[in-house]
Coordinates of C-alpha atoms in Angstrom, one line a residue:
M1 CA 60.1 -13.9 102.5
D2 CA 56.5 -12.9 101.0
V3 CA 54.2 -10.6 103.0
A4 CA 50.3 -10.8 103.2
A5 CA 48.3 -8.2 101.1
P6 CA 45.8 -6.8 103.7
S7 CA 42.7 -7.9 103.7
L8 CA 39.8 -5.7 102.5
P9 CA 35.9 -5.1 103.4
S10 CA 33.9 -7.9 101.9
D11 CA 32.6 -4.9 99.5
L12 CA 35.6 -3.4 97.9
V13 CA 36.8 -7.1 96.6
D14 CA 35.2 -9.1 93.7
S15 CA 33.0 -11.7 94.6
S16 CA 34.0 -13.5 91.1
D17 CA 36.3 -16.8 92.2
Q18 CA 37.8 -16.3 89.1
P19 CA 41.6 -15.4 89.7
E20 CA 42.7 -14.9 86.3
S21 CA 39.7 -11.8 86.5
G22 CA 42.0 -9.8 89.4
L23 CA 39.2 -7.9 89.4
I24 CA 39.5 -5.9 93.1
R25 CA 38.3 -2.5 93.8
R26 CA 40.6 0.7 94.4
A27 CA 39.6 1.1 98.2
P28 CA 38.5 5.2 98.0
V29 CA 40.8 7.9 99.2
C30 CA 38.7 9.0 102.2
A31 CA 36.4 6.5 103.8
D32 CA 34.0 10.0 105.2
C33 CA 33.8 11.0 102.0
D34 CA 32.5 7.8 100.9
L35 CA 30.1 7.8 103.7
Q36 CA 28.6 11.1 102.6
A37 CA 28.4 10.1 98.9
M38 CA 26.5 7.1 100.4
I39 CA 24.4 9.6 102.3
V40 CA 23.3 11.6 99.6
E41 CA 22.5 8.3 97.8
L42 CA 20.6 7.2 100.2
R43 CA 18.5 10.5 100.0
Q44 CA 18.3 10.8 96.5
Q45 CA 16.6 7.2 96.7
A46 CA 14.4 8.2 99.6
G47 CA 13.3 11.0 98.0
Y48 CA 12.7 9.2 94.6
W49 CA 10.4 7.0 97.0
Q50 CA 8.8 9.2 98.8
G51 CA 7.6 11.0 95.3
M52 CA 6.4 7.5 93.9
H53 CA 4.1 6.9 97.2
E54 CA 2.6 10.2 97.0
R55 CA 2.2 9.6 93.2
A56 CA 1.0 6.6 94.0
R57 CA -1.5 8.1 96.5
Q58 CA -2.7 10.2 94.3
R59 CA -3.9 8.6 92.2
E60 CA -5.5 6.1 94.3
E61 CA -7.1 8.8 95.7
K62 CA -8.2 10.1 92.3
L63 CA -9.2 6.1 91.0
K64 CA -11.3 6.0 95.0
Q65 CA -13.1 9.7 93.3
D66 CA -13.9 8.5 90.5
L67 CA -15.7 4.9 91.6
E68 CA -17.0 7.0 94.1
K69 CA -19.1 9.4 91.5
S70 CA -19.3 5.7 89.0
Q71 CA -21.1 4.7 91.8
A72 CA -23.4 7.7 92.5
Q73 CA -24.2 8.3 89.1
V74 CA -25.3 4.2 88.7
R75 CA -27.4 4.7 91.8
K76 CA -28.6 7.6 90.1
L77 CA -29.7 6.1 86.7
E78 CA -31.3 3.1 88.6
R79 CA -32.7 5.8 90.5
Q80 CA -34.3 7.1 87.7
L81 CA -35.3 4.2 85.9
F82 CA -36.5 1.6 88.7
G83 CA -37.0 4.1 91.7
R84 CA -40.3 5.2 93.2
K85 CA -40.9 9.1 91.7
S86 CA -41.5 10.4 95.1
E87 CA -39.2 12.7 96.1
K88 CA -39.7 12.2 100.3
G89 CA -36.2 11.2 101.8
G90 CA -36.8 9.2 105.0
G91 CA -38.2 6.1 103.6
G92 CA -41.0 4.2 105.2
Q93 CA -38.8 4.8 109.0
K94 CA -39.5 7.9 109.7
K95 CA -41.7 9.3 112.5
S96 CA -43.9 11.9 112.2
E97 CA -43.3 15.3 114.1
S98 CA -45.4 13.9 116.6
G99 CA -43.0 11.0 117.6
G100 CA -45.8 8.2 116.2
S101 CA -45.4 6.2 113.4
K102 CA -46.7 8.0 109.4
R103 CA -50.2 8.9 109.8
P104 CA -52.0 6.1 107.4
R105 CA -53.6 6.5 104.2
G106 CA -57.5 7.2 103.5
Q107 CA -60.2 8.4 105.6
Q108 CA -59.0 9.1 108.9
R109 CA -60.3 8.1 112.2
G110 CA -62.2 11.2 114.0
K111 CA -62.5 12.8 110.7
P112 CA -66.5 13.8 109.0
G113 CA -66.5 10.8 106.2
P114 CA -67.8 12.7 102.2
G115 CA -71.0 11.6 102.5
R116 CA -73.1 10.2 99.6
R117 CA -72.8 12.0 96.4
D118 CA -75.9 13.4 95.4
T119 CA -78.2 11.4 92.4
S120 CA -80.8 13.3 92.4
Q121 CA -80.3 14.8 88.6
F122 CA -80.6 11.0 87.5
P123 CA -84.3 9.5 86.0
A124 CA -85.4 7.3 88.3
Q125 CA -87.0 3.6 87.2
E126 CA -88.9 2.2 89.6
E127 CA -89.0 -1.4 90.3
V128 CA -91.2 -3.1 92.9
Y129 CA -90.1 -5.6 94.7
K130 CA -93.7 -7.8 96.2
L131 CA -94.1 -9.9 99.0
D132 CA -97.4 -12.9 98.2
G133 CA -97.5 -13.8 102.0
C134 CA -96.2 -15.6 104.4
P135 CA -93.6 -17.9 103.3
T136 CA -94.7 -20.7 105.7
C137 CA -98.3 -20.5 105.9
G138 CA -99.2 -18.6 102.2
L139 CA -101.6 -15.3 104.4
P140 CA -102.0 -12.6 103.5
L141 CA -99.2 -10.0 105.2
D142 CA -101.1 -6.0 106.8
A143 CA -99.2 -3.9 104.3
L144 CA -96.2 -1.0 106.2
G145 CA -95.2 0.5 103.0
T146 CA -91.8 -0.3 101.3
E147 CA -88.1 -0.5 102.2
D148 CA -86.3 1.5 99.4
S149 CA -82.4 2.1 97.9
E150 CA -80.9 3.1 94.9
V151 CA -78.8 1.3 92.3
I152 CA -76.7 3.5 90.6
E153 CA -76.4 2.1 86.9
V154 CA -75.1 3.4 83.2
E155 CA -76.0 2.4 80.3
V156 CA -74.3 3.5 77.3
K157 CA -76.3 2.0 74.0
A158 CA -75.5 3.4 69.7
H159 CA -78.4 4.2 67.7
K160 CA -79.2 5.7 64.7
R161 CA -81.3 8.5 63.4
V162 CA -83.2 7.8 61.0
I163 CA -84.0 11.4 58.6
R164 CA -87.0 11.4 56.8
R165 CA -87.2 14.6 54.7
E166 CA -90.4 15.2 53.0
R167 CA -90.5 16.0 50.0
G168 CA -93.0 17.4 47.6
K169 CA -94.5 18.4 44.3
R170 CA -95.0 22.4 43.3
R171 CA -98.4 23.2 42.0
C172 CA -97.8 27.5 42.3
G173 CA -96.3 29.0 40.0
C174 CA -93.7 30.6 42.0
A175 CA -90.1 31.0 40.4
L176 CA -88.6 27.7 42.4
P177 CA -87.7 24.1 41.4
S178 CA -90.6 21.9 40.9
I179 CA -89.6 19.6 43.4
L180 CA -88.8 21.0 47.0
T181 CA -87.4 18.8 50.1
A182 CA -87.8 19.6 53.6
P183 CA -84.5 20.9 54.9
G184 CA -82.5 18.3 57.4
P185 CA -81.2 18.8 61.0
A186 CA -78.3 21.0 61.6
K187 CA -75.1 18.4 60.7
L188 CA -71.2 19.3 62.3
I189 CA -69.8 17.7 59.0
P190 CA -71.5 17.9 55.9
K191 CA -72.7 14.4 54.4
G192 CA -71.2 12.9 57.5
R193 CA -72.3 9.8 58.4
Y194 CA -71.5 10.7 62.2
G195 CA -73.5 12.9 64.5
I196 CA -72.1 15.4 67.3
S197 CA -72.4 12.4 70.0
V198 CA -69.3 10.7 68.0
W199 CA -67.4 13.2 67.8
V200 CA -68.2 14.1 71.7
T201 CA -67.1 11.2 72.8
I202 CA -63.7 11.0 70.1
L203 CA -62.9 14.7 71.1
L204 CA -62.9 14.2 74.8
D205 CA -61.5 10.2 75.3
K206 CA -58.5 11.2 73.4
Y207 CA -57.8 14.9 74.4
A208 CA -59.4 14.9 78.2
F209 CA -59.4 11.1 79.6
L210 CA -56.0 10.4 77.0
R211 CA -56.4 7.1 75.8
P212 CA -55.3 6.3 72.5
T213 CA -57.7 6.1 69.0
Q214 CA -57.4 2.5 68.1
R215 CA -58.7 1.6 71.9
L216 CA -61.4 4.0 71.7
L217 CA -62.5 2.7 68.1
E218 CA -62.1 -1.0 70.1
D219 CA -64.5 -0.6 72.6
L220 CA -67.1 1.2 70.4
R221 CA -67.1 -1.9 68.4
T222 CA -68.5 -4.0 71.5
Y223 CA -71.1 -1.1 71.4
G224 CA -71.6 -2.1 67.5
I225 CA -69.8 0.6 65.7
D226 CA -67.3 -0.3 63.6
M227 CA -65.7 3.1 62.3
A228 CA -62.1 3.2 60.6
P229 CA -59.6 4.8 61.8
G230 CA -58.9 6.9 59.2
T231 CA -62.8 8.2 59.0
V232 CA -61.1 9.7 62.9
T233 CA -58.7 11.3 61.1
G234 CA -60.9 12.6 59.1
G235 CA -63.5 13.7 61.6
L236 CA -60.4 15.4 63.6
K237 CA -59.2 17.5 60.6
W238 CA -62.5 19.0 59.3
L239 CA -63.6 19.8 62.9
F240 CA -59.9 21.7 63.3
P241 CA -60.9 25.0 62.4
L242 CA -63.4 25.2 64.4
F243 CA -61.2 25.4 67.8
E244 CA -58.4 27.8 66.2
P245 CA -60.6 31.2 67.7
L246 CA -61.5 29.5 71.3
Y247 CA -57.5 29.1 71.6
L248 CA -56.8 32.0 70.4
G249 CA -59.1 33.8 73.2
I250 CA -57.0 31.5 75.5
V251 CA -53.6 32.8 74.7
D252 CA -55.9 36.3 74.8
H253 CA -57.2 36.0 78.5
V254 CA -53.8 33.9 79.7
L255 CA -51.9 36.8 79.0
Q256 CA -53.6 39.5 80.2
G257 CA -52.8 38.4 83.6
T258 CA -49.8 39.8 86.1
Q259 CA -48.3 35.8 87.3
W260 CA -48.3 33.2 85.1
H261 CA -46.7 29.7 85.1
A262 CA -44.1 28.2 82.9
D263 CA -43.0 25.0 82.2
E264 CA -42.2 22.2 78.9
T265 CA -42.0 18.9 78.2
S266 CA -40.9 16.7 75.3
W267 CA -44.1 15.9 72.2
P268 CA -42.7 13.6 68.7
V269 CA -44.1 14.7 65.5
F270 CA -43.3 12.7 63.1
E271 CA -43.7 14.6 60.1
P272 CA -40.5 15.7 59.1
L273 CA -39.7 19.2 59.0
E274 CA -37.1 21.4 57.0
G275 CA -34.1 21.8 59.0
K276 CA -34.9 19.6 62.0
I277 CA -33.5 16.6 63.1
G278 CA -35.3 14.0 64.6
S279 CA -39.2 14.5 65.9
N280 CA -38.4 15.3 69.2
W281 CA -40.5 18.5 69.4
K282 CA -41.5 20.4 72.4
F283 CA -44.9 21.6 74.3
W284 CA -44.6 24.6 76.3
L285 CA -47.0 25.3 78.9
F286 CA -47.8 29.2 80.2
E287 CA -51.3 29.5 82.5
S288 CA -52.6 32.1 85.0
D289 CA -55.1 31.6 87.3
S290 CA -57.4 31.2 85.2
A291 CA -56.4 29.9 81.9
V292 CA -53.9 27.3 80.3
A293 CA -52.4 27.7 77.0
F294 CA -50.3 24.7 75.4
V295 CA -48.0 26.1 72.5
L296 CA -46.7 23.1 70.3
D297 CA -42.4 24.0 68.5
P298 CA -39.9 21.8 67.3
T299 CA -37.3 23.9 69.8
R300 CA -36.4 24.8 73.8
Q301 CA -35.3 28.4 72.8
A302 CA -36.0 31.6 74.2
R303 CA -37.7 32.6 71.5
V304 CA -41.0 30.7 72.2
P305 CA -41.6 32.4 75.8
E306 CA -40.2 35.7 74.1
E307 CA -42.6 35.7 70.9
F308 CA -45.7 34.6 73.9
F309 CA -45.2 37.7 75.8
D310 CA -44.0 39.7 73.8
P311 CA -47.3 42.2 74.5
V312 CA -46.8 41.8 78.2
E313 CA -45.3 44.8 80.0
Q314 CA -45.3 43.9 83.4
G315 CA -45.5 40.6 85.2
V316 CA -44.1 37.7 87.0
L317 CA -43.2 34.1 85.8
V318 CA -42.7 31.6 88.5
V319 CA -40.4 29.0 86.8
D320 CA -38.0 26.2 87.2
R321 CA -34.3 27.2 86.2
F322 CA -34.2 26.7 82.8
S323 CA -31.9 28.8 81.0
S324 CA -34.4 29.6 77.9
Y325 CA -36.4 31.6 80.2
K326 CA -33.3 33.8 81.7
A327 CA -32.4 34.3 78.5
M328 CA -35.8 36.0 77.3
L329 CA -35.8 39.8 75.9
Q330 CA -38.7 41.0 78.7
V331 CA -36.2 39.3 81.7
K332 CA -33.4 41.2 80.7
E333 CA -35.7 44.4 80.3
G334 CA -36.8 44.2 83.2
K335 CA -40.9 43.6 82.4
I336 CA -40.8 39.9 83.6
L337 CA -39.1 38.6 87.1
L338 CA -38.3 35.2 87.2
A339 CA -39.6 33.4 90.6
F340 CA -38.0 30.4 90.4
C341 CA -39.2 26.8 91.8
W342 CA -37.8 26.0 95.4
S343 CA -39.2 22.3 94.5
H344 CA -36.4 22.2 92.2
V345 CA -33.9 23.2 94.5
R346 CA -34.6 20.5 97.2
R347 CA -34.8 18.1 94.7
D348 CA -30.9 18.9 94.1
F349 CA -30.6 18.0 97.8
L350 CA -32.3 15.3 97.5
G351 CA -30.6 13.6 94.9
V352 CA -27.3 14.4 96.8
A353 CA -28.5 12.4 99.7
K354 CA -29.9 9.6 97.5
D355 CA -27.0 9.0 95.4
W356 CA -24.0 9.6 97.5
P357 CA -24.0 7.8 100.8
S358 CA -21.4 9.8 102.8
E359 CA -23.5 13.0 101.8
A360 CA -26.9 11.4 102.7
E361 CA -26.8 13.7 106.5
W362 CA -25.8 16.9 104.6
G363 CA -28.1 16.4 101.9
L364 CA -31.1 15.9 104.6
S365 CA -30.2 18.5 106.5
W366 CA -30.8 21.1 103.6
V367 CA -34.2 19.7 103.0
D368 CA -35.4 19.8 106.4
A369 CA -34.1 23.3 106.1
I370 CA -36.3 24.1 102.5
G371 CA -38.9 22.2 104.0
E372 CA -39.0 24.7 107.1
L373 CA -39.4 27.8 105.0
F374 CA -42.4 26.1 102.9
H375 CA -44.1 25.5 106.6
L376 CA -43.3 29.3 107.6
N377 CA -44.9 30.5 104.4
E378 CA -47.9 28.5 104.6
L379 CA -48.3 28.9 108.5
R380 CA -47.7 33.4 106.5
L381 CA -50.5 32.1 104.6
E382 CA -53.0 31.1 107.0
A383 CA -52.1 34.2 109.4
T384 CA -54.9 36.2 110.8
A385 CA -53.9 40.2 110.2
Q386 CA -52.8 39.8 113.8
Q387 CA -50.7 36.9 113.4
F388 CA -49.1 38.4 110.1
V389 CA -46.0 40.7 111.7
A390 CA -44.7 37.9 113.6
R391 CA -44.8 35.0 111.2
D392 CA -43.4 36.8 108.8
E393 CA -40.7 37.9 110.3
A394 CA -40.4 33.7 111.6
L395 CA -39.6 33.2 107.9
R396 CA -37.4 36.4 107.2
A397 CA -34.9 34.7 109.6
A398 CA -35.4 31.0 108.7
V399 CA -34.3 33.1 104.9
G400 CA -31.3 35.2 106.9
R401 CA -30.4 31.9 108.3
M402 CA -30.3 29.9 105.0
E403 CA -28.2 33.0 103.3
E404 CA -25.7 32.0 106.0
R405 CA -25.1 29.0 106.0
F406 CA -24.4 28.6 101.9
E407 CA -22.0 31.3 102.3
K408 CA -20.2 29.8 105.0
E409 CA -20.4 26.4 103.1
L410 CA -19.1 28.0 100.1
D411 CA -16.3 29.0 102.0
E412 CA -15.0 26.2 103.3
P413 CA -11.6 25.3 101.6
N414 CA -12.1 21.6 101.0
L415 CA -15.7 20.7 100.5
H416 CA -16.2 17.9 98.5
P417 CA -17.5 18.4 94.7
V418 CA -21.0 17.0 95.1
R419 CA -21.3 19.8 97.9
R420 CA -20.3 22.5 95.5
K421 CA -22.8 22.2 92.9
P422 CA -26.2 22.8 94.5
L423 CA -24.6 25.3 97.0
K424 CA -23.7 27.3 93.9
S425 CA -26.8 27.4 92.4
L426 CA -28.8 27.9 95.2
K427 CA -26.5 31.0 95.6
K428 CA -26.6 32.0 92.1
H429 CA -30.5 32.3 91.4
W430 CA -31.1 33.4 95.7
E431 CA -32.5 36.6 94.2
G432 CA -35.4 35.0 92.5
L433 CA -35.5 32.4 94.9
T434 CA -36.5 34.4 97.3
R435 CA -39.1 36.7 95.6
F436 CA -41.6 35.4 97.4
V437 CA -41.2 36.8 100.8
D438 CA -41.2 40.2 100.0
H439 CA -44.7 39.2 97.8
P440 CA -46.5 36.4 99.5
E441 CA -48.9 35.9 96.4
I442 CA -45.9 34.5 94.9
P443 CA -46.2 30.4 95.1
M444 CA -42.6 28.8 96.2
D445 CA -42.9 26.4 93.7
N446 CA -43.9 25.6 90.6
N447 CA -45.7 22.7 91.3
Q448 CA -49.1 24.2 89.6
A449 CA -47.7 24.0 86.1
E450 CA -46.1 20.9 86.3
R451 CA -49.4 19.1 87.3
T452 CA -51.0 20.6 84.4
L453 CA -48.1 19.4 82.2
R454 CA -49.1 15.9 83.4
I455 CA -51.9 16.4 80.5
S456 CA -49.1 15.8 77.6
A457 CA -46.9 13.5 79.5
V458 CA -49.5 11.0 79.8
A459 CA -50.8 11.7 76.7
R460 CA -47.2 11.1 75.1
K461 CA -46.9 8.2 76.7
V462 CA -50.4 5.9 75.8
F463 CA -50.2 7.3 72.2
Y464 CA -46.5 8.2 71.4
G465 CA -47.4 12.0 70.3
S466 CA -48.7 13.6 66.9
Y467 CA -47.7 12.1 63.2
A468 CA -48.8 15.1 61.8
H469 CA -48.0 18.9 62.2
W470 CA -51.6 20.1 62.6
S471 CA -52.5 17.2 64.7
G472 CA -49.8 18.6 66.9
I473 CA -51.8 21.7 66.5
L474 CA -55.5 20.0 67.5
A475 CA -53.5 19.1 71.1
A476 CA -52.2 21.6 72.0
M477 CA -55.9 23.5 71.3
L478 CA -57.6 21.1 73.1
F479 CA -55.2 20.5 75.8
S480 CA -55.3 24.5 76.8
L481 CA -59.8 23.9 76.0
F482 CA -60.2 20.9 78.7
A483 CA -57.7 22.4 81.3
T484 CA -59.4 25.8 81.1
L485 CA -62.1 24.2 81.4
K486 CA -61.4 22.0 84.2
R487 CA -60.0 25.4 86.1
W488 CA -63.5 27.2 85.9
G489 CA -65.7 23.7 86.9
I490 CA -67.4 23.1 83.8
N491 CA -68.1 19.9 82.7
P492 CA -66.1 19.4 79.2
R493 CA -69.2 17.2 78.0
T494 CA -71.5 19.3 78.4
W495 CA -70.1 22.2 77.6
L496 CA -68.7 20.6 74.1
T497 CA -71.9 19.4 72.9
A498 CA -73.5 23.0 73.1
Y499 CA -70.2 24.6 71.0
L500 CA -70.4 21.7 68.5
E501 CA -74.2 22.2 68.0
H502 CA -73.6 25.5 67.9
C503 CA -71.1 25.2 65.1
A504 CA -73.7 22.5 63.0
K505 CA -76.2 25.6 63.0
H506 CA -73.4 27.7 61.0
G507 CA -73.0 25.0 58.4
G508 CA -70.5 22.9 60.5
D509 CA -68.4 26.4 60.0
V510 CA -66.5 28.4 62.8
P511 CA -69.8 31.3 64.5
E512 CA -68.4 34.6 64.3
D513 CA -69.2 34.4 68.3
A514 CA -67.5 31.6 69.0
Q515 CA -65.6 33.0 72.2
S516 CA -68.6 33.9 73.7
F517 CA -68.5 30.1 74.9
L518 CA -65.4 30.6 76.9
P519 CA -65.8 31.2 80.7
W520 CA -65.0 33.8 81.2
N521 CA -67.8 35.7 78.5
L522 CA -70.6 33.1 79.9
S523 CA -73.0 34.3 82.7
D524 CA -73.5 33.2 85.9
Q525 CA -76.6 31.0 84.8
E526 CA -74.8 29.6 82.3
R527 CA -71.7 28.5 83.8
Q528 CA -74.1 26.9 86.7
A529 CA -75.5 25.1 83.5
Y530 CA -72.4 24.3 82.2
A531 CA -71.2 23.0 85.2
Q532 CA -73.7 20.1 85.2
P533 CA -74.2 16.7 83.3
P534 CA -75.8 16.5 80.1
A535 CA -79.2 16.1 79.9
V536 CA -80.8 13.0 79.4
S537 CA -83.2 12.8 76.4
D538 CA -86.2 11.3 76.3
S539 CA -85.3 8.9 73.3
S540 CA -83.1 7.0 75.7

């Protein structure tokens, strides 16, 4: 009699229906051992999948951070390329502190107007318009005087001076040529066809009003003057030496100060230079309270400010955080102290607010804190002797709170990377940034240098730099000269005309007393005279 085999669990029997296979798994000896093995295997699988999940989560988190960083970079580039240049963080919807709307532009209601400009120095051409009588019946009228008004006109016209020099045959027995000719007028460029007024116009138009030469020549053609570009280039090269002593005098005067502003910007020079790759040169700006000096150099190395300030033994230099200033030998030796610009720090936090929407509130809170420092320092500068102590204490307290804040935030373990960079820079430059606290005469920002440097920045955009090295040096000298004259309130046209006439009297060469024309060497009476527009000649 056959006995049926005991049935096995389905997971221990081969699923094949082929009888010839005869594959039957042998049951484990111990059920508990099998269960233990399954638990171990499941735990291993759970650990594996947990690890895979954590890796996927970290990978996703990194991708999110990379995406956020890339989007911030795109926003930054779009802002630099297409955005407004204003650094205001609140936009058009921001309300004023008083709770009202933003103050409108232009003349404010209730404020005194500027009044009419003085025109008494202009020559007057009188025009009289008469009445013939009553327009209806024609009877004569009783005279009541006139009703007067003024209209300002500008008349620019080209004219030529015909120079006639008398000649005569000598009758005496003196040791002279038999035919004598009267000496002619002094000329700025010997045998030159164009007078001083033309070269004054060219110099001012290019280096003070920043208009390309070709555009000036087109303008002159509308007055009938057809001047070749090569004539302008040759004339400027001839005039180049006349401004060298003036430039050297300006540099010396800048170095006589004890507090300066400095900045730099690019300036293309297209003349090849051995060892120099590309045309990107630099304009360095160094200015005191009464003089401005531009320096052209192929590099942004610390050598440039080092050489410029070589004679200086003590002073304060207000700059941005560019590394070349920190690397100056005079800074390392303690001869020159650096005062860093708070406007650049403000731009760091404003950039975070604009480029990282998730960090906008944090960034704008720092912008507001920096704005409070500017406000408190302005109040301190305006304070009377009785108010100074209280306002000074308020400023120092705000500076102390700011230091505590960035130290506390830097100690946070999970600080966002985009926050860490501006905070570390703030801590690194803190000593130079707070130098104004103990020395109120030091400004909080370097905006003065940036405004002055805008001369070269605009010129670079409109006529693309210089095509020769001498032309770049001439630009540096004339930018320095016109910016310095502006600082002293001197009319550049009046001053330049007088100086070039003086050079013409010396045969078109550099006069020995050239530096006597610099503003600080002029008498008060001379400065007042040069501040006025040029006198109108009778011939005009």
